[in-house]
JSON list of C-alpha atoms in Angstrom, two decimals:
[
{"chain": "A", "resi": 94, "resn": "UNK", "atom": "CA", "xyz": [-0.01, -0.02, -0.01]},
{"chain": "A", "resi": 95, "resn": "UNK", "atom": "CA", "xyz": [0.86, 3.77, 0.11]},
{"chain": "A", "resi": 96, "resn": "UNK", "atom": "CA", "xyz": [1.93, 4.09, -3.50]},
{"chain": "A", "resi": 97, "resn": "UNK", "atom": "CA", "xyz": [2.43, 7.49, -5.10]},
{"chain": "A", "resi": 98, "resn": "UNK", "atom": "CA", "xyz": [2.91, 7.74, -8.88]},
{"chain": "A", "resi": 99, "resn": "UNK", "atom": "CA", "xyz": [4.12, 10.57, -11.03]},
{"chain": "A", "resi": 100, "resn": "UNK", "atom": "CA", "xyz": [3.58, 11.31, -14.62]},
{"chain": "A", "resi": 101, "resn": "UNK", "atom": "CA", "xyz": [5.47, 11.65, -16.76]},
{"chain": "A", "resi": 102, "resn": "UNK", "atom": "CA", "xyz": [8.69, 10.15, -15.44]},
{"chain": "A", "resi": 103, "resn": "UNK", "atom": "CA", "xyz": [10.71, 12.40, -17.68]},
{"chain": "A", "resi": 104, "resn": "UNK", "atom": "CA", "xyz": [9.97, 15.12, -20.07]},
{"chain": "A", "resi": 105, "resn": "UNK", "atom": "CA", "xyz": [11.84, 17.43, -22.48]},
{"chain": "A", "resi": 106, "resn": "UNK", "atom": "CA", "xyz": [10.31, 20.68, -23.46]},
{"chain": "A", "resi": 107, "resn": "UNK", "atom": "CA", "xyz": [11.33, 23.83, -25.35]},
{"chain": "A", "resi": 108, "resn": "UNK", "atom": "CA", "xyz": [12.15, 27.05, -23.57]},
{"chain": "A", "resi": 109, "resn": "UNK", "atom": "CA", "xyz": [9.04, 29.18, -23.25]},
{"chain": "A", "resi": 110, "resn": "UNK", "atom": "CA", "xyz": [6.55, 26.30, -23.16]},
{"chain": "A", "resi": 111, "resn": "UNK", "atom": "CA", "xyz": [4.67, 24.97, -20.17]},
{"chain": "A", "resi": 112, "resn": "UNK", "atom": "CA", "xyz": [4.67, 21.46, -18.77]},
{"chain": "A", "resi": 113, "resn": "UNK", "atom": "CA", "xyz": [2.42, 19.73, -16.30]},
{"chain": "A", "resi": 114, "resn": "UNK", "atom": "CA", "xyz": [3.44, 17.04, -13.96]},
{"chain": "A", "resi": 115, "resn": "UNK", "atom": "CA", "xyz": [0.89, 14.86, -12.22]},
{"chain": "A", "resi": 116, "resn": "UNK", "atom": "CA", "xyz": [1.17, 13.30, -8.77]},
{"chain": "A", "resi": 117, "resn": "UNK", "atom": "CA", "xyz": [-1.34, 10.64, -7.80]},
{"chain": "A", "resi": 118, "resn": "UNK", "atom": "CA", "xyz": [-1.89, 8.69, -4.56]},
{"chain": "A", "resi": 119, "resn": "UNK", "atom": "CA", "xyz": [-2.97, 5.21, -5.94]},
{"chain": "A", "resi": 120, "resn": "UNK", "atom": "CA", "xyz": [-4.28, 3.38, -2.91]},
{"chain": "A", "resi": 121, "resn": "UNK", "atom": "CA", "xyz": [-4.99, 6.09, -0.22]},
{"chain": "A", "resi": 122, "resn": "UNK", "atom": "CA", "xyz": [-6.52, 9.45, 0.14]},
{"chain": "A", "resi": 123, "resn": "UNK", "atom": "CA", "xyz": [-4.03, 12.31, 0.40]},
{"chain": "A", "resi": 124, "resn": "UNK", "atom": "CA", "xyz": [-5.28, 15.45, 2.04]},
{"chain": "A", "resi": 125, "resn": "UNK", "atom": "CA", "xyz": [-1.84, 17.06, 1.68]},
{"chain": "A", "resi": 126, "resn": "UNK", "atom": "CA", "xyz": [0.72, 16.68, -1.03]},
{"chain": "A", "resi": 127, "resn": "UNK", "atom": "CA", "xyz": [4.20, 18.27, -1.14]},
{"chain": "A", "resi": 128, "resn": "UNK", "atom": "CA", "xyz": [6.30, 19.25, -4.13]},
{"chain": "A", "resi": 129, "resn": "UNK", "atom": "CA", "xyz": [10.02, 19.14, -3.88]},
{"chain": "A", "resi": 130, "resn": "UNK", "atom": "CA", "xyz": [12.89, 20.04, -6.27]},
{"chain": "A", "resi": 131, "resn": "UNK", "atom": "CA", "xyz": [16.17, 18.20, -6.26]},
{"chain": "A", "resi": 132, "resn": "UNK", "atom": "CA", "xyz": [19.32, 19.30, -8.02]},
{"chain": "A", "resi": 133, "resn": "UNK", "atom": "CA", "xyz": [21.99, 16.75, -9.02]},
{"chain": "A", "resi": 134, "resn": "UNK", "atom": "CA", "xyz": [23.70, 15.34, -5.97]},
{"chain": "A", "resi": 135, "resn": "UNK", "atom": "CA", "xyz": [21.93, 17.78, -3.70]},
{"chain": "A", "resi": 136, "resn": "UNK", "atom": "CA", "xyz": [19.15, 17.58, -1.14]},
{"chain": "A", "resi": 137, "resn": "UNK", "atom": "CA", "xyz": [15.47, 18.02, -1.75]},
{"chain": "A", "resi": 138, "resn": "UNK", "atom": "CA", "xyz": [14.10, 21.53, -1.54]},
{"chain": "A", "resi": 139, "resn": "UNK", "atom": "CA", "xyz": [10.45, 21.89, -0.55]},
{"chain": "A", "resi": 140, "resn": "UNK", "atom": "CA", "xyz": [8.69, 24.13, -3.08]},
{"chain": "A", "resi": 141, "resn": "UNK", "atom": "CA", "xyz": [5.18, 24.09, -1.90]},
{"chain": "A", "resi": 142, "resn": "UNK", "atom": "CA", "xyz": [2.52, 22.34, 0.20]},
{"chain": "A", "resi": 143, "resn": "UNK", "atom": "CA", "xyz": [-0.90, 21.76, -1.32]},
{"chain": "A", "resi": 144, "resn": "UNK", "atom": "CA", "xyz": [-4.11, 20.84, 0.57]},
{"chain": "A", "resi": 145, "resn": "UNK", "atom": "CA", "xyz": [-7.00, 19.42, -1.33]},
{"chain": "A", "resi": 146, "resn": "UNK", "atom": "CA", "xyz": [-9.49, 22.13, -2.19]},
{"chain": "A", "resi": 147, "resn": "UNK", "atom": "CA", "xyz": [-7.34, 25.06, -1.22]},
{"chain": "A", "resi": 148, "resn": "UNK", "atom": "CA", "xyz": [-4.53, 27.17, -2.47]},
{"chain": "A", "resi": 149, "resn": "UNK", "atom": "CA", "xyz": [-1.07, 25.92, -2.15]},
{"chain": "A", "resi": 150, "resn": "UNK", "atom": "CA", "xyz": [1.44, 27.39, 0.34]},
{"chain": "A", "resi": 151, "resn": "UNK", "atom": "CA", "xyz": [4.71, 28.22, -1.29]},
{"chain": "A", "resi": 152, "resn": "UNK", "atom": "CA", "xyz": [8.09, 28.32, 0.32]},
{"chain": "A", "resi": 153, "resn": "UNK", "atom": "CA", "xyz": [9.99, 31.40, 0.41]},
{"chain": "A", "resi": 154, "resn": "UNK", "atom": "CA", "xyz": [11.67, 32.22, -2.90]},
{"chain": "A", "resi": 155, "resn": "UNK", "atom": "CA", "xyz": [9.48, 30.01, -4.93]},
{"chain": "A", "resi": 156, "resn": "UNK", "atom": "CA", "xyz": [7.51, 31.84, -7.71]},
{"chain": "A", "resi": 157, "resn": "UNK", "atom": "CA", "xyz": [3.96, 30.84, -7.36]},
{"chain": "A", "resi": 158, "resn": "UNK", "atom": "CA", "xyz": [3.03, 32.25, -10.84]},
{"chain": "A", "resi": 159, "resn": "UNK", "atom": "CA", "xyz": [5.75, 30.11, -12.37]},
{"chain": "A", "resi": 160, "resn": "UNK", "atom": "CA", "xyz": [5.01, 26.95, -10.49]},
{"chain": "A", "resi": 161, "resn": "UNK", "atom": "CA", "xyz": [1.23, 26.43, -10.44]},
{"chain": "A", "resi": 162, "resn": "UNK", "atom": "CA", "xyz": [0.03, 23.82, -8.18]},
{"chain": "A", "resi": 163, "resn": "UNK", "atom": "CA", "xyz": [-3.44, 22.29, -8.18]},
{"chain": "A", "resi": 164, "resn": "UNK", "atom": "CA", "xyz": [-4.83, 19.83, -5.75]},
{"chain": "A", "resi": 165, "resn": "UNK", "atom": "CA", "xyz": [-8.27, 19.13, -7.10]},
{"chain": "A", "resi": 166, "resn": "UNK", "atom": "CA", "xyz": [-8.93, 15.83, -5.55]},
{"chain": "A", "resi": 167, "resn": "UNK", "atom": "CA", "xyz": [-7.84, 13.57, -2.68]},
{"chain": "A", "resi": 168, "resn": "UNK", "atom": "CA", "xyz": [-5.68, 11.55, -5.04]},
{"chain": "A", "resi": 169, "resn": "UNK", "atom": "CA", "xyz": [-4.39, 14.08, -7.54]},
{"chain": "A", "resi": 170, "resn": "UNK", "atom": "CA", "xyz": [-2.07, 17.08, -7.45]},
{"chain": "A", "resi": 171, "resn": "UNK", "atom": "CA", "xyz": [-0.51, 18.72, -10.46]},
{"chain": "A", "resi": 172, "resn": "UNK", "atom": "CA", "xyz": [2.51, 21.08, -10.89]},
{"chain": "A", "resi": 173, "resn": "UNK", "atom": "CA", "xyz": [2.67, 23.17, -13.88]},
{"chain": "A", "resi": 174, "resn": "UNK", "atom": "CA", "xyz": [5.96, 24.76, -14.79]},
{"chain": "A", "resi": 175, "resn": "UNK", "atom": "CA", "xyz": [4.93, 27.83, -16.93]},
{"chain": "A", "resi": 176, "resn": "UNK", "atom": "CA", "xyz": [7.23, 29.47, -19.53]},
{"chain": "A", "resi": 177, "resn": "UNK", "atom": "CA", "xyz": [9.88, 27.05, -18.70]},
{"chain": "A", "resi": 178, "resn": "UNK", "atom": "CA", "xyz": [13.64, 28.07, -19.02]},
{"chain": "A", "resi": 179, "resn": "UNK", "atom": "CA", "xyz": [16.72, 25.86, -18.91]},
{"chain": "A", "resi": 180, "resn": "UNK", "atom": "CA", "xyz": [17.33, 26.85, -15.35]},
{"chain": "A", "resi": 181, "resn": "UNK", "atom": "CA", "xyz": [13.99, 25.13, -14.42]},
{"chain": "A", "resi": 182, "resn": "UNK", "atom": "CA", "xyz": [15.53, 21.81, -15.58]},
{"chain": "A", "resi": 183, "resn": "UNK", "atom": "CA", "xyz": [15.57, 19.63, -12.38]},
{"chain": "A", "resi": 184, "resn": "UNK", "atom": "CA", "xyz": [14.21, 16.56, -10.70]},
{"chain": "A", "resi": 185, "resn": "UNK", "atom": "CA", "xyz": [10.76, 17.20, -9.36]},
{"chain": "A", "resi": 186, "resn": "UNK", "atom": "CA", "xyz": [9.39, 14.91, -6.60]},
{"chain": "A", "resi": 187, "resn": "UNK", "atom": "CA", "xyz": [6.05, 14.81, -4.93]},
{"chain": "A", "resi": 188, "resn": "UNK", "atom": "CA", "xyz": [4.97, 13.24, -1.71]},
{"chain": "A", "resi": 189, "resn": "UNK", "atom": "CA", "xyz": [1.59, 12.59, -0.26]},
{"chain": "A", "resi": 190, "resn": "UNK", "atom": "CA", "xyz": [0.34, 12.45, 3.24]},
{"chain": "A", "resi": 191, "resn": "UNK", "atom": "CA", "xyz": [-2.37, 10.13, 4.25]},
{"chain": "A", "resi": 192, "resn": "UNK", "atom": "CA", "xyz": [-5.52, 11.45, 5.87]},
{"chain": "A", "resi": 193, "resn": "UNK", "atom": "CA", "xyz": [-5.81, 8.35, 7.99]},
{"chain": "A", "resi": 194, "resn": "UNK", "atom": "CA", "xyz": [-3.65, 6.64, 10.54]},
{"chain": "A", "resi": 195, "resn": "UNK", "atom": "CA", "xyz": [0.04, 7.48, 10.71]},
{"chain": "A", "resi": 196, "resn": "UNK", "atom": "CA", "xyz": [0.89, 10.80, 9.16]},
{"chain": "A", "resi": 197, "resn": "UNK", "atom": "CA", "xyz": [3.74, 9.72, 7.10]},
{"chain": "A", "resi": 198, "resn": "UNK", "atom": "CA", "xyz": [4.81, 11.11, 3.73]},
{"chain": "A", "resi": 199, "resn": "UNK", "atom": "CA", "xyz": [4.99, 8.74, 0.76]},
{"chain": "A", "resi": 200, "resn": "UNK", "atom": "CA", "xyz": [7.17, 9.85, -2.16]},
{"chain": "A", "resi": 201, "resn": "UNK", "atom": "CA", "xyz": [6.67, 9.56, -5.77]},
{"chain": "A", "resi": 202, "resn": "UNK", "atom": "CA", "xyz": [9.52, 8.36, -8.10]},
{"chain": "A", "resi": 203, "resn": "UNK", "atom": "CA", "xyz": [10.15, 11.82, -9.43]},
{"chain": "A", "resi": 204, "resn": "UNK", "atom": "CA", "xyz": [10.00, 13.55, -12.75]},
{"chain": "A", "resi": 205, "resn": "UNK", "atom": "CA", "xyz": [13.00, 14.65, -14.70]},
{"chain": "A", "resi": 206, "resn": "UNK", "atom": "CA", "xyz": [12.38, 17.84, -16.53]},
{"chain": "A", "resi": 207, "resn": "UNK", "atom": "CA", "xyz": [14.87, 19.09, -19.23]},
{"chain": "A", "resi": 208, "resn": "UNK", "atom": "CA", "xyz": [14.21, 22.43, -20.82]},
{"chain": "A", "resi": 209, "resn": "UNK", "atom": "CA", "xyz": [16.14, 23.00, -24.09]},
{"chain": "B", "resi": 209, "resn": "UNK", "atom": "CA", "xyz": [15.64, 27.96, 11.71]},
{"chain": "B", "resi": 210, "resn": "UNK", "atom": "CA", "xyz": [15.30, 24.21, 11.79]},
{"chain": "B", "resi": 211, "resn": "UNK", "atom": "CA", "xyz": [18.03, 22.35, 9.86]},
{"chain": "B", "resi": 212, "resn": "UNK", "atom": "CA", "xyz": [19.65, 18.98, 9.35]},
{"chain": "B", "resi": 213, "resn": "UNK", "atom": "CA", "xyz": [23.40, 18.36, 8.80]},
{"chain": "B", "resi": 214, "resn": "UNK", "atom": "CA", "xyz": [24.73, 15.17, 7.46]},
{"chain": "B", "resi": 215, "resn": "UNK", "atom": "CA", "xyz": [28.29, 13.99, 6.93]},
{"chain": "B", "resi": 216, "resn": "UNK", "atom": "CA", "xyz": [29.46, 14.60, 3.49]},
{"chain": "B", "resi": 217, "resn": "UNK", "atom": "CA", "xyz": [29.92, 11.71, 1.04]},
{"chain": "B", "resi": 218, "resn": "UNK", "atom": "CA", "xyz": [30.59, 9.82, -0.94]},
{"chain": "B", "resi": 219, "resn": "UNK", "atom": "CA", "xyz": [31.26, 7.01, 1.42]},
{"chain": "B", "resi": 220, "resn": "UNK", "atom": "CA", "xyz": [32.87, 3.99, -0.07]},
{"chain": "B", "resi": 221, "resn": "UNK", "atom": "CA", "xyz": [32.92, 0.70, 1.94]},
{"chain": "B", "resi": 222, "resn": "UNK", "atom": "CA", "xyz": [33.69, -2.94, 1.25]},
{"chain": "B", "resi": 223, "resn": "UNK", "atom": "CA", "xyz": [31.00, -5.43, 1.62]},
{"chain": "B", "resi": 224, "resn": "UNK", "atom": "CA", "xyz": [30.37, -6.50, 5.37]},
{"chain": "B", "resi": 225, "resn": "UNK", "atom": "CA", "xyz": [32.04, -3.38, 6.62]},
{"chain": "B", "resi": 226, "resn": "UNK", "atom": "CA", "xyz": [30.40, -1.27, 9.43]},
{"chain": "B", "resi": 227, "resn": "UNK", "atom": "CA", "xyz": [28.53, 1.73, 8.40]},
{"chain": "B", "resi": 228, "resn": "UNK", "atom": "CA", "xyz": [27.87, 5.03, 10.25]},
{"chain": "B", "resi": 229, "resn": "UNK", "atom": "CA", "xyz": [26.37, 8.11, 8.66]},
{"chain": "B", "resi": 230, "resn": "UNK", "atom": "CA", "xyz": [26.37, 10.94, 10.98]},
{"chain": "B", "resi": 231, "resn": "UNK", "atom": "CA", "xyz": [23.34, 13.30, 11.21]},
{"chain": "B", "resi": 232, "resn": "UNK", "atom": "CA", "xyz": [22.78, 16.25, 13.61]},
{"chain": "B", "resi": 233, "resn": "UNK", "atom": "CA", "xyz": [19.86, 18.61, 13.81]},
{"chain": "B", "resi": 234, "resn": "UNK", "atom": "CA", "xyz": [18.68, 22.01, 14.95]},
{"chain": "B", "resi": 235, "resn": "UNK", "atom": "CA", "xyz": [15.06, 22.33, 15.84]},
{"chain": "B", "resi": 236, "resn": "UNK", "atom": "CA", "xyz": [12.91, 24.81, 17.94]},
{"chain": "B", "resi": 237, "resn": "UNK", "atom": "CA", "xyz": [10.37, 22.11, 18.91]},
{"chain": "B", "resi": 238, "resn": "UNK", "atom": "CA", "xyz": [10.41, 18.47, 19.47]},
{"chain": "B", "resi": 239, "resn": "UNK", "atom": "CA", "xyz": [10.96, 16.98, 15.97]},
{"chain": "B", "resi": 240, "resn": "UNK", "atom": "CA", "xyz": [10.35, 13.56, 14.60]},
{"chain": "B", "resi": 241, "resn": "UNK", "atom": "CA", "xyz": [13.47, 12.26, 12.85]},
{"chain": "B", "resi": 242, "resn": "UNK", "atom": "CA", "xyz": [13.70, 10.12, 9.66]},
{"chain": "B", "resi": 243, "resn": "UNK", "atom": "CA", "xyz": [16.09, 8.44, 7.53]},
{"chain": "B", "resi": 244, "resn": "UNK", "atom": "CA", "xyz": [15.15, 8.08, 3.81]},
{"chain": "B", "resi": 245, "resn": "UNK", "atom": "CA", "xyz": [16.92, 6.00, 1.20]},
{"chain": "B", "resi": 246, "resn": "UNK", "atom": "CA", "xyz": [17.08, 6.87, -2.61]},
{"chain": "B", "resi": 247, "resn": "UNK", "atom": "CA", "xyz": [18.23, 3.93, -4.72]},
{"chain": "B", "resi": 248, "resn": "UNK", "atom": "CA", "xyz": [19.52, 4.83, -8.24]},
{"chain": "B", "resi": 249, "resn": "UNK", "atom": "CA", "xyz": [16.76, 5.85, -10.49]},
{"chain": "B", "resi": 250, "resn": "UNK", "atom": "CA", "xyz": [14.09, 5.55, -7.77]},
{"chain": "B", "resi": 251, "resn": "UNK", "atom": "CA", "xyz": [12.19, 7.82, -5.49]},
{"chain": "B", "resi": 252, "resn": "UNK", "atom": "CA", "xyz": [12.76, 8.24, -1.79]},
{"chain": "B", "resi": 253, "resn": "UNK", "atom": "CA", "xyz": [11.80, 5.45, 0.57]},
{"chain": "B", "resi": 254, "resn": "UNK", "atom": "CA", "xyz": [11.36, 5.82, 4.26]},
{"chain": "B", "resi": 255, "resn": "UNK", "atom": "CA", "xyz": [13.97, 3.53, 5.86]},
{"chain": "B", "resi": 256, "resn": "UNK", "atom": "CA", "xyz": [13.32, 4.25, 9.62]},
{"chain": "B", "resi": 257, "resn": "UNK", "atom": "CA", "xyz": [12.07, 6.86, 12.03]},
{"chain": "B", "resi": 258, "resn": "UNK", "atom": "CA", "xyz": [11.91, 7.92, 15.69]},
{"chain": "B", "resi": 259, "resn": "UNK", "atom": "CA", "xyz": [9.42, 10.31, 17.08]},
{"chain": "B", "resi": 260, "resn": "UNK", "atom": "CA", "xyz": [10.86, 11.01, 20.56]},
{"chain": "B", "resi": 261, "resn": "UNK", "atom": "CA", "xyz": [13.93, 11.09, 22.55]},
{"chain": "B", "resi": 262, "resn": "UNK", "atom": "CA", "xyz": [15.75, 7.71, 23.08]},
{"chain": "B", "resi": 263, "resn": "UNK", "atom": "CA", "xyz": [13.66, 6.06, 20.43]},
{"chain": "B", "resi": 264, "resn": "UNK", "atom": "CA", "xyz": [15.40, 3.67, 18.19]},
{"chain": "B", "resi": 265, "resn": "UNK", "atom": "CA", "xyz": [14.30, 3.23, 14.72]},
{"chain": "B", "resi": 266, "resn": "UNK", "atom": "CA", "xyz": [15.32, 0.08, 12.86]},
{"chain": "B", "resi": 267, "resn": "UNK", "atom": "CA", "xyz": [14.74, -1.59, 9.50]},
{"chain": "B", "resi": 268, "resn": "UNK", "atom": "CA", "xyz": [16.54, -3.88, 7.15]},
{"chain": "B", "resi": 269, "resn": "UNK", "atom": "CA", "xyz": [19.54, -4.00, 9.55]},
{"chain": "B", "resi": 270, "resn": "UNK", "atom": "CA", "xyz": [19.82, -0.29, 9.78]},
{"chain": "B", "resi": 271, "resn": "UNK", "atom": "CA", "xyz": [19.43, 1.46, 13.19]},
{"chain": "B", "resi": 272, "resn": "UNK", "atom": "CA", "xyz": [19.36, 5.06, 14.43]},
{"chain": "B", "resi": 273, "resn": "UNK", "atom": "CA", "xyz": [18.77, 6.39, 17.91]},
{"chain": "B", "resi": 274, "resn": "UNK", "atom": "CA", "xyz": [17.26, 9.66, 18.74]},
{"chain": "B", "resi": 275, "resn": "UNK", "atom": "CA", "xyz": [19.69, 11.48, 20.94]},
{"chain": "B", "resi": 276, "resn": "UNK", "atom": "CA", "xyz": [18.21, 14.61, 22.27]},
{"chain": "B", "resi": 277, "resn": "UNK", "atom": "CA", "xyz": [21.28, 15.51, 24.35]},
{"chain": "B", "resi": 278, "resn": "UNK", "atom": "CA", "xyz": [23.50, 15.52, 21.33]},
{"chain": "B", "resi": 279, "resn": "UNK", "atom": "CA", "xyz": [20.76, 16.45, 18.88]},
{"chain": "B", "resi": 280, "resn": "UNK", "atom": "CA", "xyz": [21.77, 13.50, 16.66]},
{"chain": "B", "resi": 281, "resn": "UNK", "atom": "CA", "xyz": [20.27, 10.68, 14.80]},
{"chain": "B", "resi": 282, "resn": "UNK", "atom": "CA", "xyz": [23.21, 8.73, 13.39]},
{"chain": "B", "resi": 283, "resn": "UNK", "atom": "CA", "xyz": [22.50, 5.75, 11.02]},
{"chain": "B", "resi": 284, "resn": "UNK", "atom": "CA", "xyz": [24.35, 2.60, 11.56]},
{"chain": "B", "resi": 285, "resn": "UNK", "atom": "CA", "xyz": [24.40, -0.83, 9.93]},
{"chain": "B", "resi": 286, "resn": "UNK", "atom": "CA", "xyz": [26.75, -3.71, 11.21]},
{"chain": "B", "resi": 287, "resn": "UNK", "atom": "CA", "xyz": [27.41, -5.31, 7.85]},
{"chain": "B", "resi": 288, "resn": "UNK", "atom": "CA", "xyz": [26.66, -3.45, 4.53]},
{"chain": "B", "resi": 289, "resn": "UNK", "atom": "CA", "xyz": [25.85, -5.24, 1.37]},
{"chain": "B", "resi": 290, "resn": "UNK", "atom": "CA", "xyz": [26.41, -4.07, -2.30]},
{"chain": "B", "resi": 291, "resn": "UNK", "atom": "CA", "xyz": [22.66, -3.66, -2.46]},
{"chain": "B", "resi": 292, "resn": "UNK", "atom": "CA", "xyz": [22.84, -0.88, 0.11]},
{"chain": "B", "resi": 293, "resn": "UNK", "atom": "CA", "xyz": [24.51, 1.36, -2.32]},
{"chain": "B", "resi": 294, "resn": "UNK", "atom": "CA", "xyz": [22.23, 4.41, -2.47]},
{"chain": "B", "resi": 295, "resn": "UNK", "atom": "CA", "xyz": [21.90, 7.92, -1.23]},
{"chain": "B", "resi": 296, "resn": "UNK", "atom": "CA", "xyz": [20.77, 8.36, 2.37]},
{"chain": "B", "resi": 297, "resn": "UNK", "atom": "CA", "xyz": [18.85, 11.53, 3.62]},
{"chain": "B", "resi": 298, "resn": "UNK", "atom": "CA", "xyz": [18.35, 12.39, 7.24]},
{"chain": "B", "resi": 299, "resn": "UNK", "atom": "CA", "xyz": [15.27, 14.52, 7.70]},
{"chain": "B", "resi": 300, "resn": "UNK", "atom": "CA", "xyz": [13.15, 16.11, 10.51]},
{"chain": "B", "resi": 301, "resn": "UNK", "atom": "CA", "xyz": [9.61, 17.21, 10.83]},
{"chain": "B", "resi": 302, "resn": "UNK", "atom": "CA", "xyz": [8.52, 19.41, 13.68]},
{"chain": "B", "resi": 303, "resn": "UNK", "atom": "CA", "xyz": [4.86, 18.80, 13.14]},
{"chain": "B", "resi": 304, "resn": "UNK", "atom": "CA", "xyz": [3.69, 15.11, 12.73]},
{"chain": "B", "resi": 305, "resn": "UNK", "atom": "CA", "xyz": [3.16, 14.66, 9.01]},
{"chain": "B", "resi": 306, "resn": "UNK", "atom": "CA", "xyz": [4.20, 18.20, 8.42]},
{"chain": "B", "resi": 307, "resn": "UNK", "atom": "CA", "xyz": [6.85, 19.45, 5.97]},
{"chain": "B", "resi": 308, "resn": "UNK", "atom": "CA", "xyz": [10.20, 17.68, 5.99]},
{"chain": "B", "resi": 309, "resn": "UNK", "atom": "CA", "xyz": [13.53, 19.36, 6.28]},
{"chain": "B", "resi": 310, "resn": "UNK", "atom": "CA", "xyz": [16.26, 17.26, 4.64]},
{"chain": "B", "resi": 311, "resn": "UNK", "atom": "CA", "xyz": [19.95, 17.05, 5.08]},
{"chain": "B", "resi": 312, "resn": "UNK", "atom": "CA", "xyz": [22.17, 17.25, 1.98]},
{"chain": "B", "resi": 313, "resn": "UNK", "atom": "CA", "xyz": [22.23, 13.48, 1.51]},
{"chain": "B", "resi": 314, "resn": "UNK", "atom": "CA", "xyz": [25.06, 11.06, 1.76]},
{"chain": "B", "resi": 315, "resn": "UNK", "atom": "CA", "xyz": [25.94, 8.79, -1.10]},
{"chain": "B", "resi": 316, "resn": "UNK", "atom": "CA", "xyz": [27.08, 5.25, -0.06]},
{"chain": "B", "resi": 317, "resn": "UNK", "atom": "CA", "xyz": [28.81, 3.03, -2.38]},
{"chain": "B", "resi": 318, "resn": "UNK", "atom": "CA", "xyz": [29.51, -0.57, -1.27]},
{"chain": "B", "resi": 319, "resn": "UNK", "atom": "CA", "xyz": [32.12, -2.56, -3.26]},
{"chain": "B", "resi": 320, "resn": "UNK", "atom": "CA", "xyz": [32.14, -6.42, -3.39]}
]
């Protein structure tokens, strides 16, 4: 149990275009989902926290107009990178927190974004 | 602010060697502490956790004890295997289930 999927697993897009990344909790309901960014050989940096049905809370320094987060249901959150630039190339990871039982976070496998 | 500091890697060991990866933290409250593992090409997996002082988390031969007096949560394993090669992240959460603050990660490479 407690599986989180991300789609796509990797994506290449051209500079100036937008790309959407999906995060799904497959076998549990997630009231809260977190989006992280990981640079090569570095730690995970929390970008934002999203709660189902409400606006996401962004960490300091993260542009909310550039990284649009939607948490429309208890099993799906999306991150849209708008007007992507090469510096947005990174590994994006989501995690989901169950609404029931132990409040652990379960991580998705990540999405590798390359902007050319 | 709250933070986690891990020993720098990469750490290279021979199979069956003893492993210690140091982790210390700074937190204003009473955090829960975690070790996550990231195998090559995969997402993070929770390895073990401890929610209060003196708790010992253990899993797959790995152990870590929550030491409040030294603000540490060092990861240990008595005999590593090649399959343990991965990146290990120490993390804390000051609210149960709240946001995680990660250390920088320590890459472990185990040679046969």
